[in-house]
PDB file of C-alpha atoms in Angstrom:
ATOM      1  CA  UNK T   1       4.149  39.335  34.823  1.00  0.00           C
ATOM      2  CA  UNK T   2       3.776  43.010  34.019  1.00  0.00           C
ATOM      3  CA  UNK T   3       5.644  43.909  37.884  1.00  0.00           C
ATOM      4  CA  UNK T   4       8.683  41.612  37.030  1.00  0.00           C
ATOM      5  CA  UNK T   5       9.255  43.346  33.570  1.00  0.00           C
ATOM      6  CA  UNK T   6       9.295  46.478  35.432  1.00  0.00           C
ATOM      7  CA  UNK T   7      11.838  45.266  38.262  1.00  0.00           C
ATOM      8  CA  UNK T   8      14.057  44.006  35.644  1.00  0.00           C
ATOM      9  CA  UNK T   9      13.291  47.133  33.632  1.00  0.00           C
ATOM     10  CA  UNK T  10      14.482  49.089  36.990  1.00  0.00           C
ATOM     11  CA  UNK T  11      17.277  46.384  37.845  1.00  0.00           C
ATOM     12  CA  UNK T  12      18.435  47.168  34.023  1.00  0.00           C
ATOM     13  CA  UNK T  13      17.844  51.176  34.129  1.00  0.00           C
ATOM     14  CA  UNK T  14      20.309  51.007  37.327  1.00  0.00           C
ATOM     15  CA  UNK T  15      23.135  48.176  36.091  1.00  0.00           C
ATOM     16  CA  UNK T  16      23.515  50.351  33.004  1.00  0.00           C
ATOM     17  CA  UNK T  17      23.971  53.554  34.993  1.00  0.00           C
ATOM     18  CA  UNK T  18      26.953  51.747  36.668  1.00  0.00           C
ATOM     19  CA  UNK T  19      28.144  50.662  33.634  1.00  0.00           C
ATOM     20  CA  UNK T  20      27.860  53.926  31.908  1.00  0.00           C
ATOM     21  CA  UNK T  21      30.167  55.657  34.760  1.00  0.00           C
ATOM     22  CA  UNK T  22      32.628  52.903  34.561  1.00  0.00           C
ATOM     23  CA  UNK T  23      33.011  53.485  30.679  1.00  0.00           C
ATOM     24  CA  UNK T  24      33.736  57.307  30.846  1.00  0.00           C
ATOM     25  CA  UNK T  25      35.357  57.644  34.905  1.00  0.00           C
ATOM     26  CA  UNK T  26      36.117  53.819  35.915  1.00  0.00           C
ATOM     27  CA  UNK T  27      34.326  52.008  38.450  1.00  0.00           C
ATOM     28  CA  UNK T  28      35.972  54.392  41.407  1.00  0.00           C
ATOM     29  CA  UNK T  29      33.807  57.329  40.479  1.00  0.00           C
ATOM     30  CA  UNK T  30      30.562  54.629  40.574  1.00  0.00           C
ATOM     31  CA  UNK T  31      29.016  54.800  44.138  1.00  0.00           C
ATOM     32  CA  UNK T  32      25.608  53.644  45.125  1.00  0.00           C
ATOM     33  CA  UNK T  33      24.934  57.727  45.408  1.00  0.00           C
ATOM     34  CA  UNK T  34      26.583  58.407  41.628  1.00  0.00           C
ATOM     35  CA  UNK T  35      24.972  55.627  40.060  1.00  0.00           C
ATOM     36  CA  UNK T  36      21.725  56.842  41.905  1.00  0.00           C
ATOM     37  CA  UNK T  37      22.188  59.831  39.876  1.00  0.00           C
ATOM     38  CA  UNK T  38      23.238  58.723  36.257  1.00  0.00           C
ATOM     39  CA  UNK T  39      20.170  56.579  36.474  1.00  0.00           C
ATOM     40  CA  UNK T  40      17.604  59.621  37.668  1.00  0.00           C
ATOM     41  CA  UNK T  41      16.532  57.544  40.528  1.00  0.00           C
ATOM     42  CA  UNK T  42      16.774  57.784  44.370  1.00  0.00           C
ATOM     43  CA  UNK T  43      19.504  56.314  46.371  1.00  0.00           C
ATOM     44  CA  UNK T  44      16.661  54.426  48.295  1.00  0.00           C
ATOM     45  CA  UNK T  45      15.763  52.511  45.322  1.00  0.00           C
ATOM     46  CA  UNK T  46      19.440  51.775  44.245  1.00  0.00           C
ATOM     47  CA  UNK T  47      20.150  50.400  47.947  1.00  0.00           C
ATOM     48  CA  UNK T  48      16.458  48.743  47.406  1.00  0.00           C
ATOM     49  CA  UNK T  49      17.260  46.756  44.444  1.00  0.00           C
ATOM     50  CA  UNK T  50      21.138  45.933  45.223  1.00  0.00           C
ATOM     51  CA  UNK T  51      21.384  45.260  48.752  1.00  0.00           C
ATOM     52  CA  UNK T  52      25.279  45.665  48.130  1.00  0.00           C
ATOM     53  CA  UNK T  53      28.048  47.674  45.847  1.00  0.00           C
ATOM     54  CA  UNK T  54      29.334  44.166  44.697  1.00  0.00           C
ATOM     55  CA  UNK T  55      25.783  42.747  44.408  1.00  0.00           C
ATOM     56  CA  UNK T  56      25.636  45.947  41.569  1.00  0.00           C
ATOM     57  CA  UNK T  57      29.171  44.856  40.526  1.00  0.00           C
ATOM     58  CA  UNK T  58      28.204  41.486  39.365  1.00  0.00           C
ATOM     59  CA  UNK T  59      24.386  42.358  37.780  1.00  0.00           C
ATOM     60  CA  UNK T  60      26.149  44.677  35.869  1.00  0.00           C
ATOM     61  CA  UNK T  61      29.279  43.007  34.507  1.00  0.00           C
ATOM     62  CA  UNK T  62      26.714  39.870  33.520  1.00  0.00           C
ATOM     63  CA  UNK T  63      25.106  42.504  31.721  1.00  0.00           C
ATOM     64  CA  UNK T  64      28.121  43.471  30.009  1.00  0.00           C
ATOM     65  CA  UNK T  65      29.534  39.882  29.404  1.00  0.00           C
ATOM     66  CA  UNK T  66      25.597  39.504  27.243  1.00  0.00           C
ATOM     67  CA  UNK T  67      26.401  42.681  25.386  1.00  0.00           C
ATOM     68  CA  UNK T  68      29.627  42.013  24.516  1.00  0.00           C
ATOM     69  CA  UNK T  69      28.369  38.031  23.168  1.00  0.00           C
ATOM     70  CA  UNK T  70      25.478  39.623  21.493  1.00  0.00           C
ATOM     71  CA  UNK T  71      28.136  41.559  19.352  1.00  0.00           C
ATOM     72  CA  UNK T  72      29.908  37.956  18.952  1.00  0.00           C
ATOM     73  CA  UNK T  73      26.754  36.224  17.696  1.00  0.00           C
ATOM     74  CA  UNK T  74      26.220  39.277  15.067  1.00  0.00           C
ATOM     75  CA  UNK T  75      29.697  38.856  13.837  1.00  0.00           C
ATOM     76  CA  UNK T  76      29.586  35.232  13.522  1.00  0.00           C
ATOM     77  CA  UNK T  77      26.317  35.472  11.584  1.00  0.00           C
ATOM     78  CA  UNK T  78      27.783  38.154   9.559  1.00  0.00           C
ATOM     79  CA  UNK T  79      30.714  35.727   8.385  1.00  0.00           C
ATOM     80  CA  UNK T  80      28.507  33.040   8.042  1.00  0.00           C
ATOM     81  CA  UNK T  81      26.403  35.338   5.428  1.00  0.00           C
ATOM     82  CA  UNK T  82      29.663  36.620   3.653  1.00  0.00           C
ATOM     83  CA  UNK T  83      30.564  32.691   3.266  1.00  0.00           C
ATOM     84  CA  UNK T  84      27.557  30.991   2.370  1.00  0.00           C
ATOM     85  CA  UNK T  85      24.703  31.472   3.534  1.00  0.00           C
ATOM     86  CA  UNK T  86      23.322  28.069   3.676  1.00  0.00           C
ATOM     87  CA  UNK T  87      25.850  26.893   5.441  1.00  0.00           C
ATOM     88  CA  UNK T  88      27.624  27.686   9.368  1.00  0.00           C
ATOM     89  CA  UNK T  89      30.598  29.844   9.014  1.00  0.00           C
ATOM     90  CA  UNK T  90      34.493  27.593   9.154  1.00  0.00           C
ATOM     91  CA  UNK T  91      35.915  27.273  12.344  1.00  0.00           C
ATOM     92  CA  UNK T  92      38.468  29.850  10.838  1.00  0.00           C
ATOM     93  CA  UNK T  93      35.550  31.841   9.970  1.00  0.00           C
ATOM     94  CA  UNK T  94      33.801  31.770  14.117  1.00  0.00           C
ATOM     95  CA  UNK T  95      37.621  32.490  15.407  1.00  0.00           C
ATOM     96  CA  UNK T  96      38.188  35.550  12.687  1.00  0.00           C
ATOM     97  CA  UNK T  97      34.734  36.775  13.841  1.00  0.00           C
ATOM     98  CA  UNK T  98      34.912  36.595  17.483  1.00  0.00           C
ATOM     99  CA  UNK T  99      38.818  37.694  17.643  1.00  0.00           C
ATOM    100  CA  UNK T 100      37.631  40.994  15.775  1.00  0.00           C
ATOM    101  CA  UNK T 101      34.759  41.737  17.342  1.00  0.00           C
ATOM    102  CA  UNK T 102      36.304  42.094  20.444  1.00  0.00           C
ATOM    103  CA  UNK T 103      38.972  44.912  19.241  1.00  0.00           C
ATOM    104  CA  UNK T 104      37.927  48.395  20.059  1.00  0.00           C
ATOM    105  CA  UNK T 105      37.308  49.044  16.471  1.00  0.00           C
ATOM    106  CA  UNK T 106      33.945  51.064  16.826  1.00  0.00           C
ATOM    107  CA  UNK T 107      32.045  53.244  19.039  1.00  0.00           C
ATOM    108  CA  UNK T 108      30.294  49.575  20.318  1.00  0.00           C
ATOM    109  CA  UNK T 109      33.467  48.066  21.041  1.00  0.00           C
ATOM    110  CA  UNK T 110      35.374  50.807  22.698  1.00  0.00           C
ATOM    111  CA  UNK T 111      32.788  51.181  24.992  1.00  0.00           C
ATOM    112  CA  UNK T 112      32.701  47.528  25.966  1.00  0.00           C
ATOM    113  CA  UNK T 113      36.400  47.227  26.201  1.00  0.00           C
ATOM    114  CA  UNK T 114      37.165  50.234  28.483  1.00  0.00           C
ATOM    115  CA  UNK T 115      34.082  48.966  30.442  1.00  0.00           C
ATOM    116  CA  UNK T 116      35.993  45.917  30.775  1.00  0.00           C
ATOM    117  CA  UNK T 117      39.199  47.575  31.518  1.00  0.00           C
ATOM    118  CA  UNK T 118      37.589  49.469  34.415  1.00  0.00           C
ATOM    119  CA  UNK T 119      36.349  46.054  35.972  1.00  0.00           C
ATOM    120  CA  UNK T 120      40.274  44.839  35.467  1.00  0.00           C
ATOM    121  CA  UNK T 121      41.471  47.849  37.296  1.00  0.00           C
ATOM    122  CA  UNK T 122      38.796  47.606  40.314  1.00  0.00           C
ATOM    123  CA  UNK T 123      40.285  43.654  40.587  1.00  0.00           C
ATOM    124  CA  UNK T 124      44.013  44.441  40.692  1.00  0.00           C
ATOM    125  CA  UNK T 125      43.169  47.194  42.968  1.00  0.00           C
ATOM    126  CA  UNK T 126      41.447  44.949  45.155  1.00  0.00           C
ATOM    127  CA  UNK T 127      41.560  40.864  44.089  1.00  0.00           C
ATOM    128  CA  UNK T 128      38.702  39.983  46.560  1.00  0.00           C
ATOM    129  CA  UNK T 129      36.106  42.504  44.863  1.00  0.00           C
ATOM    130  CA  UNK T 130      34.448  40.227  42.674  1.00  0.00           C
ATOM    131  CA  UNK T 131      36.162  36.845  43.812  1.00  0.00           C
ATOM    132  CA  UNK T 132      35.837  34.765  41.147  1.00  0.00           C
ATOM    133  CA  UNK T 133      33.104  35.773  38.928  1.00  0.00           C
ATOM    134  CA  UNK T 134      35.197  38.194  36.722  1.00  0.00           C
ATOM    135  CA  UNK T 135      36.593  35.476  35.203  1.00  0.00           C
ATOM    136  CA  UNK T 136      33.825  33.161  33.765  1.00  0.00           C
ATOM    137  CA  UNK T 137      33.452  35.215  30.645  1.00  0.00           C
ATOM    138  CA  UNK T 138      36.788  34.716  29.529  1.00  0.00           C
ATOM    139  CA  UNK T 139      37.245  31.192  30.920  1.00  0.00           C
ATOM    140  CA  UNK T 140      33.613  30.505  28.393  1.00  0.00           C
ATOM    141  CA  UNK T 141      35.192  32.634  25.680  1.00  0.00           C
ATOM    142  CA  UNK T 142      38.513  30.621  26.285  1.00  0.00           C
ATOM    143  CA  UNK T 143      36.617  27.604  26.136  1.00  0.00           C
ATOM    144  CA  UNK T 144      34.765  27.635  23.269  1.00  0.00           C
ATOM    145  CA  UNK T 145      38.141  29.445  21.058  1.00  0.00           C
ATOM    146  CA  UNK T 146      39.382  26.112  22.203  1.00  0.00           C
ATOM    147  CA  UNK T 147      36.920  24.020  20.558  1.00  0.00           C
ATOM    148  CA  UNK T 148      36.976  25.762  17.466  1.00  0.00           C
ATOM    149  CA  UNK T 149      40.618  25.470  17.239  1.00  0.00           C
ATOM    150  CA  UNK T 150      40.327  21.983  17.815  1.00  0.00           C
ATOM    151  CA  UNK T 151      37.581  21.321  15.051  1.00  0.00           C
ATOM    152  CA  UNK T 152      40.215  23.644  12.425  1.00  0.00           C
ATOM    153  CA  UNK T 153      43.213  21.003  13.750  1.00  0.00           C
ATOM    154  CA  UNK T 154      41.113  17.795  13.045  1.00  0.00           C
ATOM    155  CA  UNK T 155      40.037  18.841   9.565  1.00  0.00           C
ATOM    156  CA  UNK T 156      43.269  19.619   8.793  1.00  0.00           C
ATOM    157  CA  UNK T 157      43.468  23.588   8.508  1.00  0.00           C
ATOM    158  CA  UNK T 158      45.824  23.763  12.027  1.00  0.00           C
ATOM    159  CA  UNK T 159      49.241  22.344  12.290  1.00  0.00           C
ATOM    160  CA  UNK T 160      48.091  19.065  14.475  1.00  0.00           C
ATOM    161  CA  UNK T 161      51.178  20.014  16.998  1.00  0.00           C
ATOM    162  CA  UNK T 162      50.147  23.176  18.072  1.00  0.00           C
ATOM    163  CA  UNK T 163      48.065  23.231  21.247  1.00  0.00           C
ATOM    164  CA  UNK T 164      44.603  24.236  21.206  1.00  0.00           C
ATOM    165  CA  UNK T 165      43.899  25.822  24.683  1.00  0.00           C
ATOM    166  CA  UNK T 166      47.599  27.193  24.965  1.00  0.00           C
ATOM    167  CA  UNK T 167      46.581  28.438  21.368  1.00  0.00           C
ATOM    168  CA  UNK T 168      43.228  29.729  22.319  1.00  0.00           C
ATOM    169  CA  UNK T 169      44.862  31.203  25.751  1.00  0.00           C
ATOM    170  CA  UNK T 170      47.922  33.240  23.427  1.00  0.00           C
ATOM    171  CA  UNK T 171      45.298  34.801  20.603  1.00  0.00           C
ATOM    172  CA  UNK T 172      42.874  36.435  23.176  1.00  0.00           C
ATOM    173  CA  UNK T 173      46.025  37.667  25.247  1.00  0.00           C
ATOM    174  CA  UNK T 174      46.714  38.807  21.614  1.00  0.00           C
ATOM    175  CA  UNK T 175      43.799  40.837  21.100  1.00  0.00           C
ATOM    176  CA  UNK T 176      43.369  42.451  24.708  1.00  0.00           C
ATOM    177  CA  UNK T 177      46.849  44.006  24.260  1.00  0.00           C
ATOM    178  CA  UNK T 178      46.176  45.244  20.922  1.00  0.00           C
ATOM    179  CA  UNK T 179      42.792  46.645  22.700  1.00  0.00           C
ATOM    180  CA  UNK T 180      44.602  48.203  24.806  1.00  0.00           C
ATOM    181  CA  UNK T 181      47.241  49.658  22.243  1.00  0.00           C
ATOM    182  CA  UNK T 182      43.942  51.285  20.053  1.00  0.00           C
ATOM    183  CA  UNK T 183      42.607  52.842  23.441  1.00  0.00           C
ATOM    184  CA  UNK T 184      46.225  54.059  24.388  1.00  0.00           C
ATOM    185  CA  UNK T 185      46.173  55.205  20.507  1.00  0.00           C
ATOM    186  CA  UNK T 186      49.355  53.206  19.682  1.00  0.00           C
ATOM    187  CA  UNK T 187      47.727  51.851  16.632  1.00  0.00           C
ATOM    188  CA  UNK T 188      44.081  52.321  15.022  1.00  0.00           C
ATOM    189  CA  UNK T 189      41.532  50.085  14.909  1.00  0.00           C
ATOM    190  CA  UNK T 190      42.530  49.352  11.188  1.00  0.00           C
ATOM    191  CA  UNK T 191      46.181  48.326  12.252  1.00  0.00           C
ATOM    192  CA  UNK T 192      45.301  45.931  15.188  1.00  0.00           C
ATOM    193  CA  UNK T 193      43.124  44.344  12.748  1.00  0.00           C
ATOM    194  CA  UNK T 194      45.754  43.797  10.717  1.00  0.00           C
ATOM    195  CA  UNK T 195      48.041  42.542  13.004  1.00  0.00           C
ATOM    196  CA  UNK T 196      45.204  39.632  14.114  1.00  0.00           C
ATOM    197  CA  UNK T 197      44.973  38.532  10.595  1.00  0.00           C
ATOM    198  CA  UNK T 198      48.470  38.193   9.884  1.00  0.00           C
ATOM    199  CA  UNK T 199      48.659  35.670  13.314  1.00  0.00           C
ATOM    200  CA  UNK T 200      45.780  33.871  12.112  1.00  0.00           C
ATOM    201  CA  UNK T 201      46.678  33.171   8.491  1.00  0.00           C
ATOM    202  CA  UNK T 202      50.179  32.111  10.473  1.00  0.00           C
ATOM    203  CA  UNK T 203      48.191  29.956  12.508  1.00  0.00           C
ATOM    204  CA  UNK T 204      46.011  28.897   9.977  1.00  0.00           C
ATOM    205  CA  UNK T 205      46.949  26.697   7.041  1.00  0.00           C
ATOM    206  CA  UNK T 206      45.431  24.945   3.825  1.00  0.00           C
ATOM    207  CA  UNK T 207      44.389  21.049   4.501  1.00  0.00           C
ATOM    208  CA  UNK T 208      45.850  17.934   4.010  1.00  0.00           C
ATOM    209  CA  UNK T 209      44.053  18.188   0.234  1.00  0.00           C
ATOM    210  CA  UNK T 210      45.620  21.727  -0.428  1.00  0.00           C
ATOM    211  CA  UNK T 211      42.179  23.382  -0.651  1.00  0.00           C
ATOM    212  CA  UNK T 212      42.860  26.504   1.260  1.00  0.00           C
ATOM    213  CA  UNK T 213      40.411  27.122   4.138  1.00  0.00           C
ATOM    214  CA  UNK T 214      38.261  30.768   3.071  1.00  0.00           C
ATOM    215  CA  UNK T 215      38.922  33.624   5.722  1.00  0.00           C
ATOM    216  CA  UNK T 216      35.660  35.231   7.440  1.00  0.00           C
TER     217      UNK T 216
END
């Protein structure tokens, strides 16, 4: 037990490295040799660990995608708190809370999304990189947007014409441009928040009853 820990300890010491130059140079400026030295280790035991460049690739965007839902799952319990405690946040309340937490709005999140912007850039610069894995974080996130959208619709709080994947597709598409406009310093943080909530409380309307569904 105690040598796995430490090659996932060294497999983790290494990923993050990577991950570290691709935040503050992009993923050009991360060979095997520069991660080698961000991570205080020899080359040997980067090339001993990832046989490959894209075998690094992958470890560490799967590393990134669990960061990045870690911040999700404190956001969502966050709402949940703010609501009621004894009870799960509102489908309004999981969207509201995922939707934010993925704008750059603090050190945390800026990190993670020019991380993610450096992985976008290595794929457009070459589309056979990372084949398909790049995209199963977003198709999950996509996914389960969906599903929330479609509880909100069936209790009433979503027009029932609206479409819930095209929906869930348009809001993220939503939020990585406004990511990008707070990294390109268009707007702050602040402002691109505001500009989600206004789209959701369009979105988002009271039920059939007229109570009005609470906001996270």
């Amino acid at each position: 037990m105690a040598g796995r820990v430490d090659h996932e300890e060294r497999r983790r010491q290494i990923a993050e490295a990577l991950l570290r130059i691709a935040d503050a140079e992009g993923l050009q400026a991360a060979s095997m040799r520069a991660v080698a030295a961000e991570a205080g280790v020899s080359l040997r035991l980067v090339q001993y660990y990832f046989a490959t460049k894209e075998g690094l690739l992958l470890d560490a965007l799967a590393r990134l995608g669990a960061q990045l839902q870690a911040r999700m799952d404190r956001w969502i319990g966050a709402a949940s708190s703010a609501s009621s405690p004894s009870s799960a946040p509102s489908p309004r309340g999981i969207v509201t809370a995922i939707l934010s937490s993925i704008l750059p709005t603090d050190p945390e999140s800026r990190r993670i999304t020019r991380t993610y912007a450096a992985y976008y850039t290595l794929v457009l610069n070459s589309p056979t990189a990372l084949e398909s894995h790049g995209t199963l974080q977003p198709d999950r996130l996509e996914g389960f947007l969906t599903k929330q959208l479609l509880a909100a619709q069936r209790s009433g709080e979503i027009d029932p014409a609206k479409d819930p994947g095209m929906t869930a597709a348009g809001l993220l598409s939503m939020v990585n441009g406004l990511g990008s406009s707070v990294l390109a310093g268009q707007r702050d943080g602040e402002a691109a928040l505001a500009v989600l909530t206004h789209h959701l409380d369009e979105l988002f309307r009271a039920p059939a009853g007229g109570r009005s569904p609470h906001p996270a």
